[in-house]
Coordinates of C-alpha atoms in Angstrom, one line a residue:
M22 CA -2.5 11.8 -32.7
K23 CA -5.2 9.9 -30.4
E24 CA -5.5 11.2 -27.0
M25 CA -5.2 9.0 -23.8
L26 CA -7.5 8.5 -21.3
R27 CA -7.3 7.3 -17.6
M28 CA -8.5 7.1 -14.2
E29 CA -6.0 8.2 -11.7
E30 CA -7.2 7.6 -8.0
L31 CA -5.1 10.2 -5.8
E32 CA -3.9 10.9 -1.8
G33 CA -2.8 12.8 0.4
E34 CA -0.8 15.4 -1.1
D35 CA -1.4 14.2 -4.3
C36 CA -4.7 15.8 -4.5
L37 CA -3.7 19.3 -4.6
R38 CA -2.9 18.3 -8.4
L39 CA -6.4 19.5 -8.8
R40 CA -6.7 22.4 -8.5
G41 CA -6.6 24.2 -11.5
L42 CA -9.7 21.8 -12.1
W43 CA -11.6 22.9 -9.2
E44 CA -10.5 26.5 -9.8
E45 CA -11.9 26.5 -13.9
V46 CA -14.9 24.4 -12.7
F47 CA -15.8 26.0 -9.5
W48 CA -14.7 29.6 -10.8
E49 CA -17.5 31.8 -8.6
D50 CA -15.2 30.7 -5.1
S51 CA -12.8 33.5 -3.8
R52 CA -9.1 33.0 -4.1
A53 CA -8.8 32.8 -0.9
F54 CA -11.5 30.4 -0.3
T55 CA -9.7 27.9 -2.4
D56 CA -6.5 28.4 -1.2
Y57 CA -7.7 27.9 1.9
Y58 CA -9.2 24.9 0.7
F59 CA -6.3 23.4 -1.0
E60 CA -3.5 24.2 1.9
Q61 CA -6.2 23.1 4.3
K62 CA -8.8 19.8 3.5
A63 CA -7.8 18.8 -0.6
T64 CA -4.4 17.3 1.6
R65 CA -6.6 14.6 3.5
N66 CA -8.7 13.7 1.4
H67 CA -8.7 10.8 -1.2
A68 CA -9.9 11.3 -5.0
F69 CA -10.8 10.4 -7.8
A70 CA -9.5 11.3 -11.6
W71 CA -10.1 11.2 -15.1
K72 CA -6.6 12.2 -17.2
V73 CA -7.0 13.4 -21.0
D74 CA -2.7 13.7 -22.2
Q75 CA -1.7 15.7 -18.9
E76 CA -5.1 17.7 -18.5
Y77 CA -7.4 16.8 -15.5
I78 CA -10.7 16.7 -17.1
S79 CA -13.4 15.3 -13.9
M80 CA -13.6 14.3 -10.4
L81 CA -14.4 13.1 -8.0
Y82 CA -12.8 14.0 -3.5
L83 CA -13.9 11.3 -0.9
S84 CA -13.4 14.4 2.4
P85 CA -13.2 11.9 5.5
Y86 CA -14.9 12.8 9.1
P87 CA -14.8 11.3 12.5
M88 CA -19.0 10.4 12.6
M89 CA -20.3 10.0 15.7
L90 CA -23.4 7.3 15.5
R91 CA -25.4 6.6 18.3
S92 CA -25.6 3.2 20.0
Q93 CA -26.9 1.5 23.6
G94 CA -25.2 3.1 26.3
G95 CA -23.1 5.8 24.5
F96 CA -21.9 6.6 21.3
V97 CA -19.8 5.1 18.4
C98 CA -17.0 7.3 16.2
R99 CA -16.6 6.2 11.7
E100 CA -14.4 7.8 9.6
I101 CA -17.3 8.9 7.2
Y102 CA -16.2 9.8 4.1
Y103 CA -18.1 13.0 2.5
I104 CA -18.0 13.6 -1.3
V105 CA -17.4 17.2 -2.5
G106 CA -15.8 18.9 -5.7
V107 CA -17.7 16.5 -7.7
A108 CA -17.4 18.1 -11.0
T109 CA -16.5 17.8 -15.3
K110 CA -15.0 20.1 -17.2
K111 CA -18.3 22.0 -19.5
E112 CA -16.4 20.4 -22.8
H113 CA -16.0 16.7 -21.4
R114 CA -19.7 16.7 -20.1
H115 CA -22.4 13.4 -20.9
R116 CA -19.8 11.5 -21.5
G117 CA -20.1 8.8 -18.7
Y118 CA -17.2 9.9 -16.8
M119 CA -18.2 10.8 -13.5
D120 CA -21.1 7.8 -14.1
R121 CA -17.8 6.4 -13.6
L122 CA -15.6 8.5 -11.4
L123 CA -18.9 8.4 -8.4
K124 CA -19.5 4.1 -8.5
E125 CA -15.8 4.0 -8.7
A126 CA -15.5 5.3 -5.4
L127 CA -18.4 3.7 -3.5
A128 CA -17.5 0.9 -4.4
Y129 CA -13.2 2.3 -3.0
V130 CA -15.7 3.1 0.1
R131 CA -17.1 0.0 0.8
A132 CA -13.8 -1.4 0.3
K133 CA -13.3 0.6 4.1
G134 CA -15.6 -1.3 5.7
Q135 CA -17.9 2.2 6.2
P136 CA -21.5 1.8 6.2
F137 CA -22.7 4.9 4.0
A138 CA -21.6 8.3 1.8
F139 CA -23.0 11.3 2.7
L140 CA -23.3 14.6 0.3
M141 CA -24.7 17.5 0.0
P142 CA -26.1 18.0 -3.7
A143 CA -26.1 21.2 -6.3
D144 CA -28.7 18.9 -7.6
P145 CA -30.0 15.8 -6.2
R146 CA -31.7 14.5 -9.5
I147 CA -28.0 13.7 -10.3
Y148 CA -27.6 12.0 -7.8
M149 CA -30.9 9.8 -7.4
P150 CA -29.6 7.3 -9.8
Y151 CA -27.1 6.1 -6.9
Q152 CA -29.0 4.9 -5.4
F153 CA -28.6 8.4 -2.7
S154 CA -31.6 10.0 -0.6
Y155 CA -32.4 12.7 1.9
I156 CA -31.5 12.7 5.5
Y157 CA -31.5 15.9 6.6
D158 CA -33.3 19.0 6.4
R159 CA -31.2 22.2 7.8
R160 CA -32.8 24.8 9.2
I161 CA -32.9 27.9 8.1
Y162 CA -31.9 30.6 11.1
R163 CA -32.1 34.6 10.3
V164 CA -30.0 37.4 11.2
K165 CA -31.8 40.2 12.6
E166 CA -32.4 43.3 10.8
E167 CA -30.6 45.4 13.9
K168 CA -28.0 43.2 13.7
A169 CA -27.6 42.4 9.7
E170 CA -24.6 43.7 9.7
K171 CA -21.9 41.9 11.3
R172 CA -19.2 44.0 13.3
S173 CA -23.1 43.6 15.3
L174 CA -23.1 40.3 15.2
G175 CA -20.5 40.4 17.9
I176 CA -18.2 37.7 15.6
H177 CA -14.6 37.8 16.7
P178 CA -11.7 36.1 17.2
L179 CA -11.8 33.4 19.9
E180 CA -9.6 32.7 22.4
E181 CA -8.5 29.5 24.0
E182 CA -11.2 29.4 26.4
E183 CA -14.2 29.8 24.0
F184 CA -12.3 27.9 22.2
H185 CA -13.3 25.0 25.5
D186 CA -16.1 26.1 26.5
L187 CA -17.7 26.4 22.8
V188 CA -16.4 22.9 22.4
K189 CA -17.8 21.9 25.6
C190 CA -22.2 23.2 24.7
A191 CA -21.7 21.7 21.8
S192 CA -20.9 18.5 22.3
S193 CA -23.3 18.3 25.1
F194 CA -25.5 19.8 23.9
L195 CA -25.7 17.6 20.6
E196 CA -25.1 14.3 22.5
K197 CA -27.8 15.3 24.1
N198 CA -30.8 15.7 21.0
Y199 CA -29.0 13.9 17.9
D200 CA -28.0 10.6 16.2
V201 CA -25.5 10.8 13.6
F202 CA -23.3 13.9 13.8
I203 CA -20.0 15.0 13.2
R204 CA -17.2 15.1 15.8
R205 CA -16.7 18.8 17.5
D206 CA -13.4 19.1 18.9
R207 CA -10.9 21.6 19.3
A208 CA -9.4 21.0 15.9
Y209 CA -13.3 21.0 14.3
Y210 CA -13.8 24.7 15.2
G211 CA -10.3 26.4 14.5
G212 CA -11.2 24.6 11.4
M213 CA -15.0 25.7 11.1
E214 CA -13.6 29.9 11.8
K215 CA -10.2 29.1 9.5
E216 CA -12.8 28.4 6.5
L217 CA -16.1 30.8 7.7
S218 CA -13.2 33.4 7.8
V219 CA -13.0 33.1 4.3
Q220 CA -16.3 33.8 3.8
N221 CA -15.4 36.7 5.6
G222 CA -18.0 35.1 7.9
G223 CA -16.9 33.1 11.4
I224 CA -17.6 32.0 15.0
G225 CA -20.2 34.2 16.8
L226 CA -21.3 33.3 20.6
I227 CA -24.1 34.4 22.3
G228 CA -23.4 35.3 26.5
D229 CA -23.3 32.5 28.3
A230 CA -26.2 30.5 27.4
G231 CA -23.9 27.9 25.4
A232 CA -25.2 29.4 22.4
Y233 CA -22.8 29.6 18.8
F234 CA -24.1 30.3 15.2
F235 CA -21.5 29.9 12.0
Y236 CA -21.7 33.3 9.6
T237 CA -20.4 33.6 6.9
E238 CA -21.7 36.9 4.4
E239 CA -20.6 37.2 0.2
E240 CA -21.5 40.3 -1.4
G241 CA -22.7 42.3 1.1
K242 CA -25.7 39.7 2.6
G243 CA -25.1 37.7 5.1
E244 CA -26.4 34.1 5.7
I245 CA -26.8 31.8 9.2
L246 CA -25.0 28.5 7.9
E247 CA -25.7 26.3 11.8
A248 CA -27.2 27.6 14.8
V249 CA -27.4 26.1 17.9
L250 CA -29.6 28.6 20.5
P251 CA -31.1 28.3 23.6
E252 CA -34.9 26.9 23.4
G253 CA -37.1 30.4 23.6
D254 CA -34.1 32.3 22.7
K255 CA -35.7 35.9 21.2
E256 CA -32.8 38.5 22.7
G257 CA -29.7 37.1 20.6
P258 CA -29.0 38.3 17.8
V259 CA -29.5 35.3 15.4
Y260 CA -33.0 33.3 15.3
D261 CA -35.2 29.9 13.8
S262 CA -37.4 31.8 11.0
G263 CA -38.9 28.2 11.6
E264 CA -38.4 26.7 7.6
T265 CA -36.0 24.2 6.2
E266 CA -34.5 23.2 3.7
S267 CA -33.2 19.9 1.2
A268 CA -29.2 19.7 2.9
I269 CA -27.5 16.9 3.0
M270 CA -28.3 12.6 0.8
A271 CA -26.2 9.2 2.3
R272 CA -25.5 6.1 0.0
I273 CA -25.4 2.9 2.3
T274 CA -23.0 1.4 1.2
D275 CA -22.6 -1.9 3.3
V276 CA -25.9 -3.2 4.2
R277 CA -24.5 -5.1 7.3
T278 CA -22.4 -2.3 9.1
M279 CA -25.2 0.0 8.4
L280 CA -28.8 -2.8 10.0
S281 CA -25.5 -4.0 12.5
L282 CA -25.9 0.0 14.7
L283 CA -30.1 -0.4 14.6
Y284 CA -31.0 -2.7 18.0
A285 CA -34.3 -2.7 19.6
K286 CA -36.4 -0.2 22.1
E287 CA -38.8 -2.2 24.2
E288 CA -38.5 -6.6 23.5
E289 CA -36.1 -8.1 20.5
I290 CA -36.6 -8.6 17.4
S291 CA -36.2 -10.9 15.0
L292 CA -36.7 -9.3 10.5
S293 CA -36.2 -10.5 7.1
L294 CA -35.2 -8.3 4.6
F295 CA -35.1 -8.2 1.1
I296 CA -32.4 -5.1 0.4
R297 CA -32.1 -4.5 -3.9
D298 CA -29.2 -2.5 -4.8
P299 CA -28.0 -2.7 -8.6
L300 CA -24.2 -1.4 -7.8
L301 CA -23.1 -3.0 -4.8
Q302 CA -23.8 -6.3 -5.3
E303 CA -23.1 -7.5 -1.6
N304 CA -25.3 -5.6 -0.8
E305 CA -28.4 -7.1 -2.6
G306 CA -30.4 -10.2 -0.4
V307 CA -32.0 -10.9 2.1
W308 CA -30.8 -9.5 6.1
K309 CA -31.7 -11.7 8.3
C310 CA -31.5 -9.5 11.8
Q311 CA -31.6 -10.7 15.1
V312 CA -32.2 -7.2 17.3
T313 CA -31.5 -6.9 20.2
F314 CA -30.6 -4.1 22.5
D315 CA -26.9 -3.8 21.7
K316 CA -26.6 -3.7 18.9
T317 CA -28.8 -5.8 15.1
Y318 CA -27.3 -9.1 14.8
I319 CA -26.9 -10.3 10.9
N320 CA -26.8 -12.9 8.7
K321 CA -27.0 -12.9 5.2
E322 CA -29.0 -15.9 2.8
E323 CA -26.7 -17.3 0.3
K324 CA -26.9 -16.5 -2.7
G325 CA -28.3 -18.6 -4.8
I326 CA -32.0 -18.3 -3.0
L327 CA -32.4 -14.7 -5.4
E328 CA -31.1 -16.8 -9.4
E329 CA -33.4 -17.6 -11.2
G330 CA -35.5 -20.9 -10.2
A331 CA -33.8 -21.5 -7.0
G332 CA -36.5 -21.4 -5.4
R333 CA -39.2 -19.2 -2.9
L334 CA -37.3 -15.9 -1.4
E335 CA -38.0 -15.6 2.6
Y336 CA -38.7 -12.5 3.0
E337 CA -40.6 -10.1 5.4
C338 CA -40.5 -7.2 3.6
Q339 CA -38.5 -5.0 0.8
A340 CA -36.7 -1.8 0.0
D341 CA -34.2 -0.6 -2.2
I342 CA -31.1 0.7 -1.3
G343 CA -31.3 4.4 -1.3
Q344 CA -34.8 3.5 0.5
L345 CA -32.9 1.1 3.1
A346 CA -31.0 5.1 3.8
A347 CA -34.1 6.4 4.1
W348 CA -36.2 4.5 6.8
V349 CA -32.8 4.1 8.4
F350 CA -32.3 8.5 9.8
G351 CA -35.0 9.2 9.9
Y352 CA -36.0 10.8 6.8
K353 CA -38.7 8.7 6.2
K354 CA -41.2 6.1 7.9
E355 CA -42.0 2.6 7.3
E356 CA -44.7 2.1 5.8
E357 CA -43.3 4.5 2.6
C358 CA -40.2 2.6 2.4
F359 CA -41.0 -1.1 2.2
R360 CA -43.1 -3.2 0.8
F361 CA -44.2 -6.9 1.8
P362 CA -44.9 -9.8 0.2
D363 CA -48.0 -11.6 -0.8
G364 CA -49.2 -12.9 2.1
A365 CA -47.0 -11.4 4.5
D366 CA -48.3 -9.4 8.0
R367 CA -48.1 -5.9 6.6
E368 CA -49.4 -5.0 11.0
E369 CA -46.9 -7.0 12.0
V370 CA -44.4 -6.5 10.3
L371 CA -44.4 -2.6 10.7
R372 CA -44.9 -3.5 13.9
K373 CA -41.7 -4.7 14.9
L374 CA -39.8 -1.9 12.3
R375 CA -41.6 0.5 14.8
G376 CA -39.9 -0.9 17.8
I377 CA -36.6 -0.7 16.0
R378 CA -34.3 1.8 18.0
R379 CA -33.2 3.7 14.6
L380 CA -30.1 7.4 14.0
S381 CA -33.6 9.4 13.5
R382 CA -32.2 12.6 14.3
V383 CA -29.9 13.8 12.0
F384 CA -27.2 17.1 12.7
I385 CA -24.7 17.7 9.7
N386 CA -24.4 20.7 7.6
E387 CA -21.2 21.2 5.9
I388 CA -19.7 22.8 3.0
V389 CA -16.9 20.3 2.1

């Protein structure tokens, strides 16, 4: 009898059906962590999965986060999806199942009007063919040798007043220093404390300096996942090693929405961009941008201008959708991301690009 293969879209409580596949593929996760994830997070997600008869064989979760994006005069908060739990049973790999799931997920995110999706890759080579680009390198913090044990770090369950102070401290620091970060509130830190506790860690507060860190411990080895420390701090239990590691990749799903978040630094700018996107055809085309001090106003050329024999393309610079993300989020410079057609004034176009305020200071340390 032939097996029945079908794709399912799952929402909320239905996402719990994928726990068996999660446990099989992510067998390194502790039972406590898996319990936490499916009790606290999975039911908020949207998922795509392949099913053979009654067995799930491949899955992908879209986990929503409230993302703060700097705009002129403040921040806008948008729901942005974090792609997690990307997995296929070993015996069903290399058959194109994940390819289809990723394409379906990106189309779904675009239909929701979200400007981009992000993920923390186990292997970036999996996602580069789908035009994901790195946008954030995580700072590496270390525990001082004399404070190597958890009990020496001063980690304890936080009191309500400590949560209040932590939210105030973190929000102030992030708004001052970053353009892109996940909104921090009481619910965020309450959930983070639970997540860290099932990894034998917790939230550490450092004195009255408005500093904190996230600590986990596996097999007796501690790790700092995130830290906000006073400038030049030398007295606390953790320190900035000066090293970084590539952490977060993003994929632009709606060019219009993404570019509209940018604004001019010193003068209004008119710019035409030719964007290539092999997966989401709505993004591909020539985008005429009027970058003002408040936002960017955008018009897209009619599709016909891109068709064979339809005439000459009129644009000042060109990038594929992955390069556009690396530029928008400040991960790469203009000259690394854009190409220029014959006859274009390269230096003038670069001057225009440098005059645009991007979302170049990113702070995203999510694991799940």
